[in-house]
């Protein structure tokens, strides 16, 4: 379990940092992109989140879709709460604020996924146990 969790965190951290590279690379190539860079950021994050799920999930598609949607809702809520609470802190106003914000977002995503996976495993275990009792 610890090995799997560690791999998930390193993969999430790598994908979060890859987001920075893609966005900064796009801004270097297209410096006059204006506010469209937000589209690049959100599209990159969304694609890399799907990639993370593809690499780390072994559930059926329906459970994976539910897990992704719940995770996305929780992640968005957490980002808003953290931004609102720590808006004036070093995370958002320090020299490396982009790295801190993306890494924090990536770690939140991975933590949510691990917790949701544990809940799905618990649900599966309960269903197996109740089916044994009913037989």
Short mmCIF file of C-alpha atoms in Angstrom, two decimals:
data_model
loop_
_atom_site.label_atom_id
_atom_site.label_comp_id
_atom_site.label_asym_id
_atom_site.label_seq_id
_atom_site.Cartn_x
_atom_site.Cartn_y
_atom_site.Cartn_z
CA UNK A 1 0.00 0.00 0.00
CA UNK A 2 2.79 2.44 0.91
CA UNK A 3 4.67 1.70 -2.32
CA UNK A 4 1.53 2.29 -4.39
CA UNK A 5 0.76 5.52 -2.53
CA UNK A 6 4.33 6.77 -2.99
CA UNK A 7 4.17 6.03 -6.71
CA UNK A 8 0.86 7.91 -6.94
CA UNK A 9 2.35 10.95 -5.19
CA UNK A 10 5.47 11.02 -7.37
CA UNK A 11 3.37 10.60 -10.51
CA UNK A 12 1.00 13.38 -9.40
CA UNK A 13 3.93 15.64 -8.56
CA UNK A 14 5.53 14.94 -11.94
CA UNK A 15 2.33 15.70 -13.82
CA UNK A 16 1.82 18.90 -11.80
CA UNK A 17 5.32 20.05 -12.71
CA UNK A 18 4.73 19.01 -16.33
CA UNK A 19 1.78 21.41 -16.32
CA UNK A 20 4.17 24.26 -15.53
CA UNK A 21 6.51 23.23 -18.35
CA UNK A 22 3.69 23.03 -20.89
CA UNK A 23 2.14 26.35 -19.88
CA UNK A 24 5.46 28.21 -19.69
CA UNK A 25 6.52 26.65 -23.01
CA UNK A 26 3.30 27.78 -24.63
CA UNK A 27 3.76 31.30 -23.26
CA UNK A 28 7.35 31.36 -24.56
CA UNK A 29 6.24 30.31 -28.05
CA UNK A 30 3.11 32.49 -28.08
CA UNK A 31 3.92 35.50 -25.86
CA UNK A 32 0.94 37.53 -27.14
CA UNK A 33 -1.60 34.84 -26.30
CA UNK A 34 -3.35 37.13 -23.82
CA UNK A 35 -6.02 35.60 -21.62
CA UNK A 36 -6.08 32.46 -23.77
CA UNK A 37 -3.26 31.18 -21.58
CA UNK A 38 -6.00 30.33 -19.06
CA UNK A 39 -7.46 27.95 -21.64
CA UNK A 40 -4.02 26.38 -22.03
CA UNK A 41 -3.68 26.00 -18.26
CA UNK A 42 -7.11 24.45 -17.71
CA UNK A 43 -6.91 22.19 -20.75
CA UNK A 44 -3.45 20.99 -19.70
CA UNK A 45 -4.58 20.33 -16.13
CA UNK A 46 -7.69 18.48 -17.33
CA UNK A 47 -5.74 16.29 -19.79
CA UNK A 48 -3.05 15.49 -17.22
CA UNK A 49 -5.70 14.63 -14.61
CA UNK A 50 -7.27 12.19 -17.05
CA UNK A 51 -3.78 10.81 -17.75
CA UNK A 52 -3.22 10.33 -14.02
CA UNK A 53 -6.49 8.42 -13.73
CA UNK A 54 -5.64 6.30 -16.76
CA UNK A 55 -2.28 5.35 -15.25
CA UNK A 56 -3.46 4.70 -11.69
CA UNK A 57 -6.97 3.25 -11.89
CA UNK A 58 -7.99 -0.36 -12.36
CA UNK A 59 -11.75 -0.03 -11.82
CA UNK A 60 -14.48 -0.41 -14.38
CA UNK A 61 -15.22 2.68 -16.45
CA UNK A 62 -18.36 3.66 -14.51
CA UNK A 63 -16.61 3.66 -11.13
CA UNK A 64 -13.64 5.48 -12.63
CA UNK A 65 -15.91 8.18 -14.08
CA UNK A 66 -17.71 8.64 -10.75
CA UNK A 67 -14.38 8.78 -8.94
CA UNK A 68 -13.04 11.37 -11.40
CA UNK A 69 -16.12 13.58 -11.11
CA UNK A 70 -16.14 13.45 -7.30
CA UNK A 71 -12.41 14.12 -7.23
CA UNK A 72 -12.74 17.07 -9.61
CA UNK A 73 -15.52 18.62 -7.50
CA UNK A 74 -13.54 18.15 -4.26
CA UNK A 75 -10.33 19.41 -5.87
CA UNK A 76 -12.03 22.56 -7.20
CA UNK A 77 -13.65 23.24 -3.81
CA UNK A 78 -10.32 22.73 -2.01
CA UNK A 79 -8.52 25.03 -4.45
CA UNK A 80 -11.09 27.79 -3.87
CA UNK A 81 -10.92 27.42 -0.07
CA UNK A 82 -7.12 27.40 -0.06
CA UNK A 83 -6.88 30.37 -2.44
CA UNK A 84 -9.38 32.32 -0.34
CA UNK A 85 -7.65 31.48 2.94
CA UNK A 86 -4.01 31.80 1.88
CA UNK A 87 -4.32 34.48 -0.80
CA UNK A 88 -1.92 36.81 1.01
CA UNK A 89 0.57 34.11 2.02
CA UNK A 90 3.93 33.20 0.52
CA UNK A 91 2.30 30.40 -1.50
CA UNK A 92 0.65 32.90 -3.81
CA UNK A 93 2.96 35.89 -3.42
CA UNK A 94 6.38 34.30 -3.08
CA UNK A 95 9.00 34.17 -5.78
CA UNK A 96 8.03 30.65 -6.84
CA UNK A 97 4.27 30.95 -6.38
CA UNK A 98 3.46 29.07 -9.59
CA UNK A 99 5.41 26.02 -8.51
CA UNK A 100 3.89 26.04 -5.02
CA UNK A 101 0.34 26.44 -6.32
CA UNK A 102 0.68 23.71 -8.95
CA UNK A 103 2.41 21.29 -6.59
CA UNK A 104 -0.24 21.89 -3.93
CA UNK A 105 -2.97 21.28 -6.51
CA UNK A 106 -1.28 18.08 -7.68
CA UNK A 107 -0.89 16.77 -4.15
CA UNK A 108 -4.53 17.55 -3.36
CA UNK A 109 -5.59 15.68 -6.50
CA UNK A 110 -3.54 12.61 -5.55
CA UNK A 111 -4.72 12.65 -1.93
CA UNK A 112 -8.36 12.85 -3.02
CA UNK A 113 -7.84 9.99 -5.49
CA UNK A 114 -6.25 7.78 -2.84
CA UNK A 115 -9.10 8.48 -0.39
CA UNK A 116 -11.76 7.87 -3.03
CA UNK A 117 -10.02 4.62 -4.05
CA UNK A 118 -10.08 3.48 -0.43
CA UNK A 119 -13.80 4.25 -0.21
CA UNK A 120 -14.43 2.30 -3.43
CA UNK A 121 -12.40 -0.63 -2.08
CA UNK A 122 -14.40 -0.50 1.16
CA UNK A 123 -17.64 -0.47 -0.83
CA UNK A 124 -16.46 -3.44 -2.89
CA UNK A 125 -15.44 -5.32 0.25
CA UNK A 126 -18.79 -4.66 1.93
CA UNK A 127 -20.65 -5.85 -1.18
CA UNK A 128 -18.61 -9.06 -1.28
CA UNK A 129 -19.23 -9.71 2.42
CA UNK A 130 -22.97 -9.07 2.15
CA UNK A 131 -23.24 -11.30 -0.90
CA UNK A 132 -21.55 -14.10 1.08
CA UNK A 133 -24.01 -13.59 3.94
CA UNK A 134 -27.01 -13.62 1.60
CA UNK A 135 -25.99 -16.88 -0.05
#
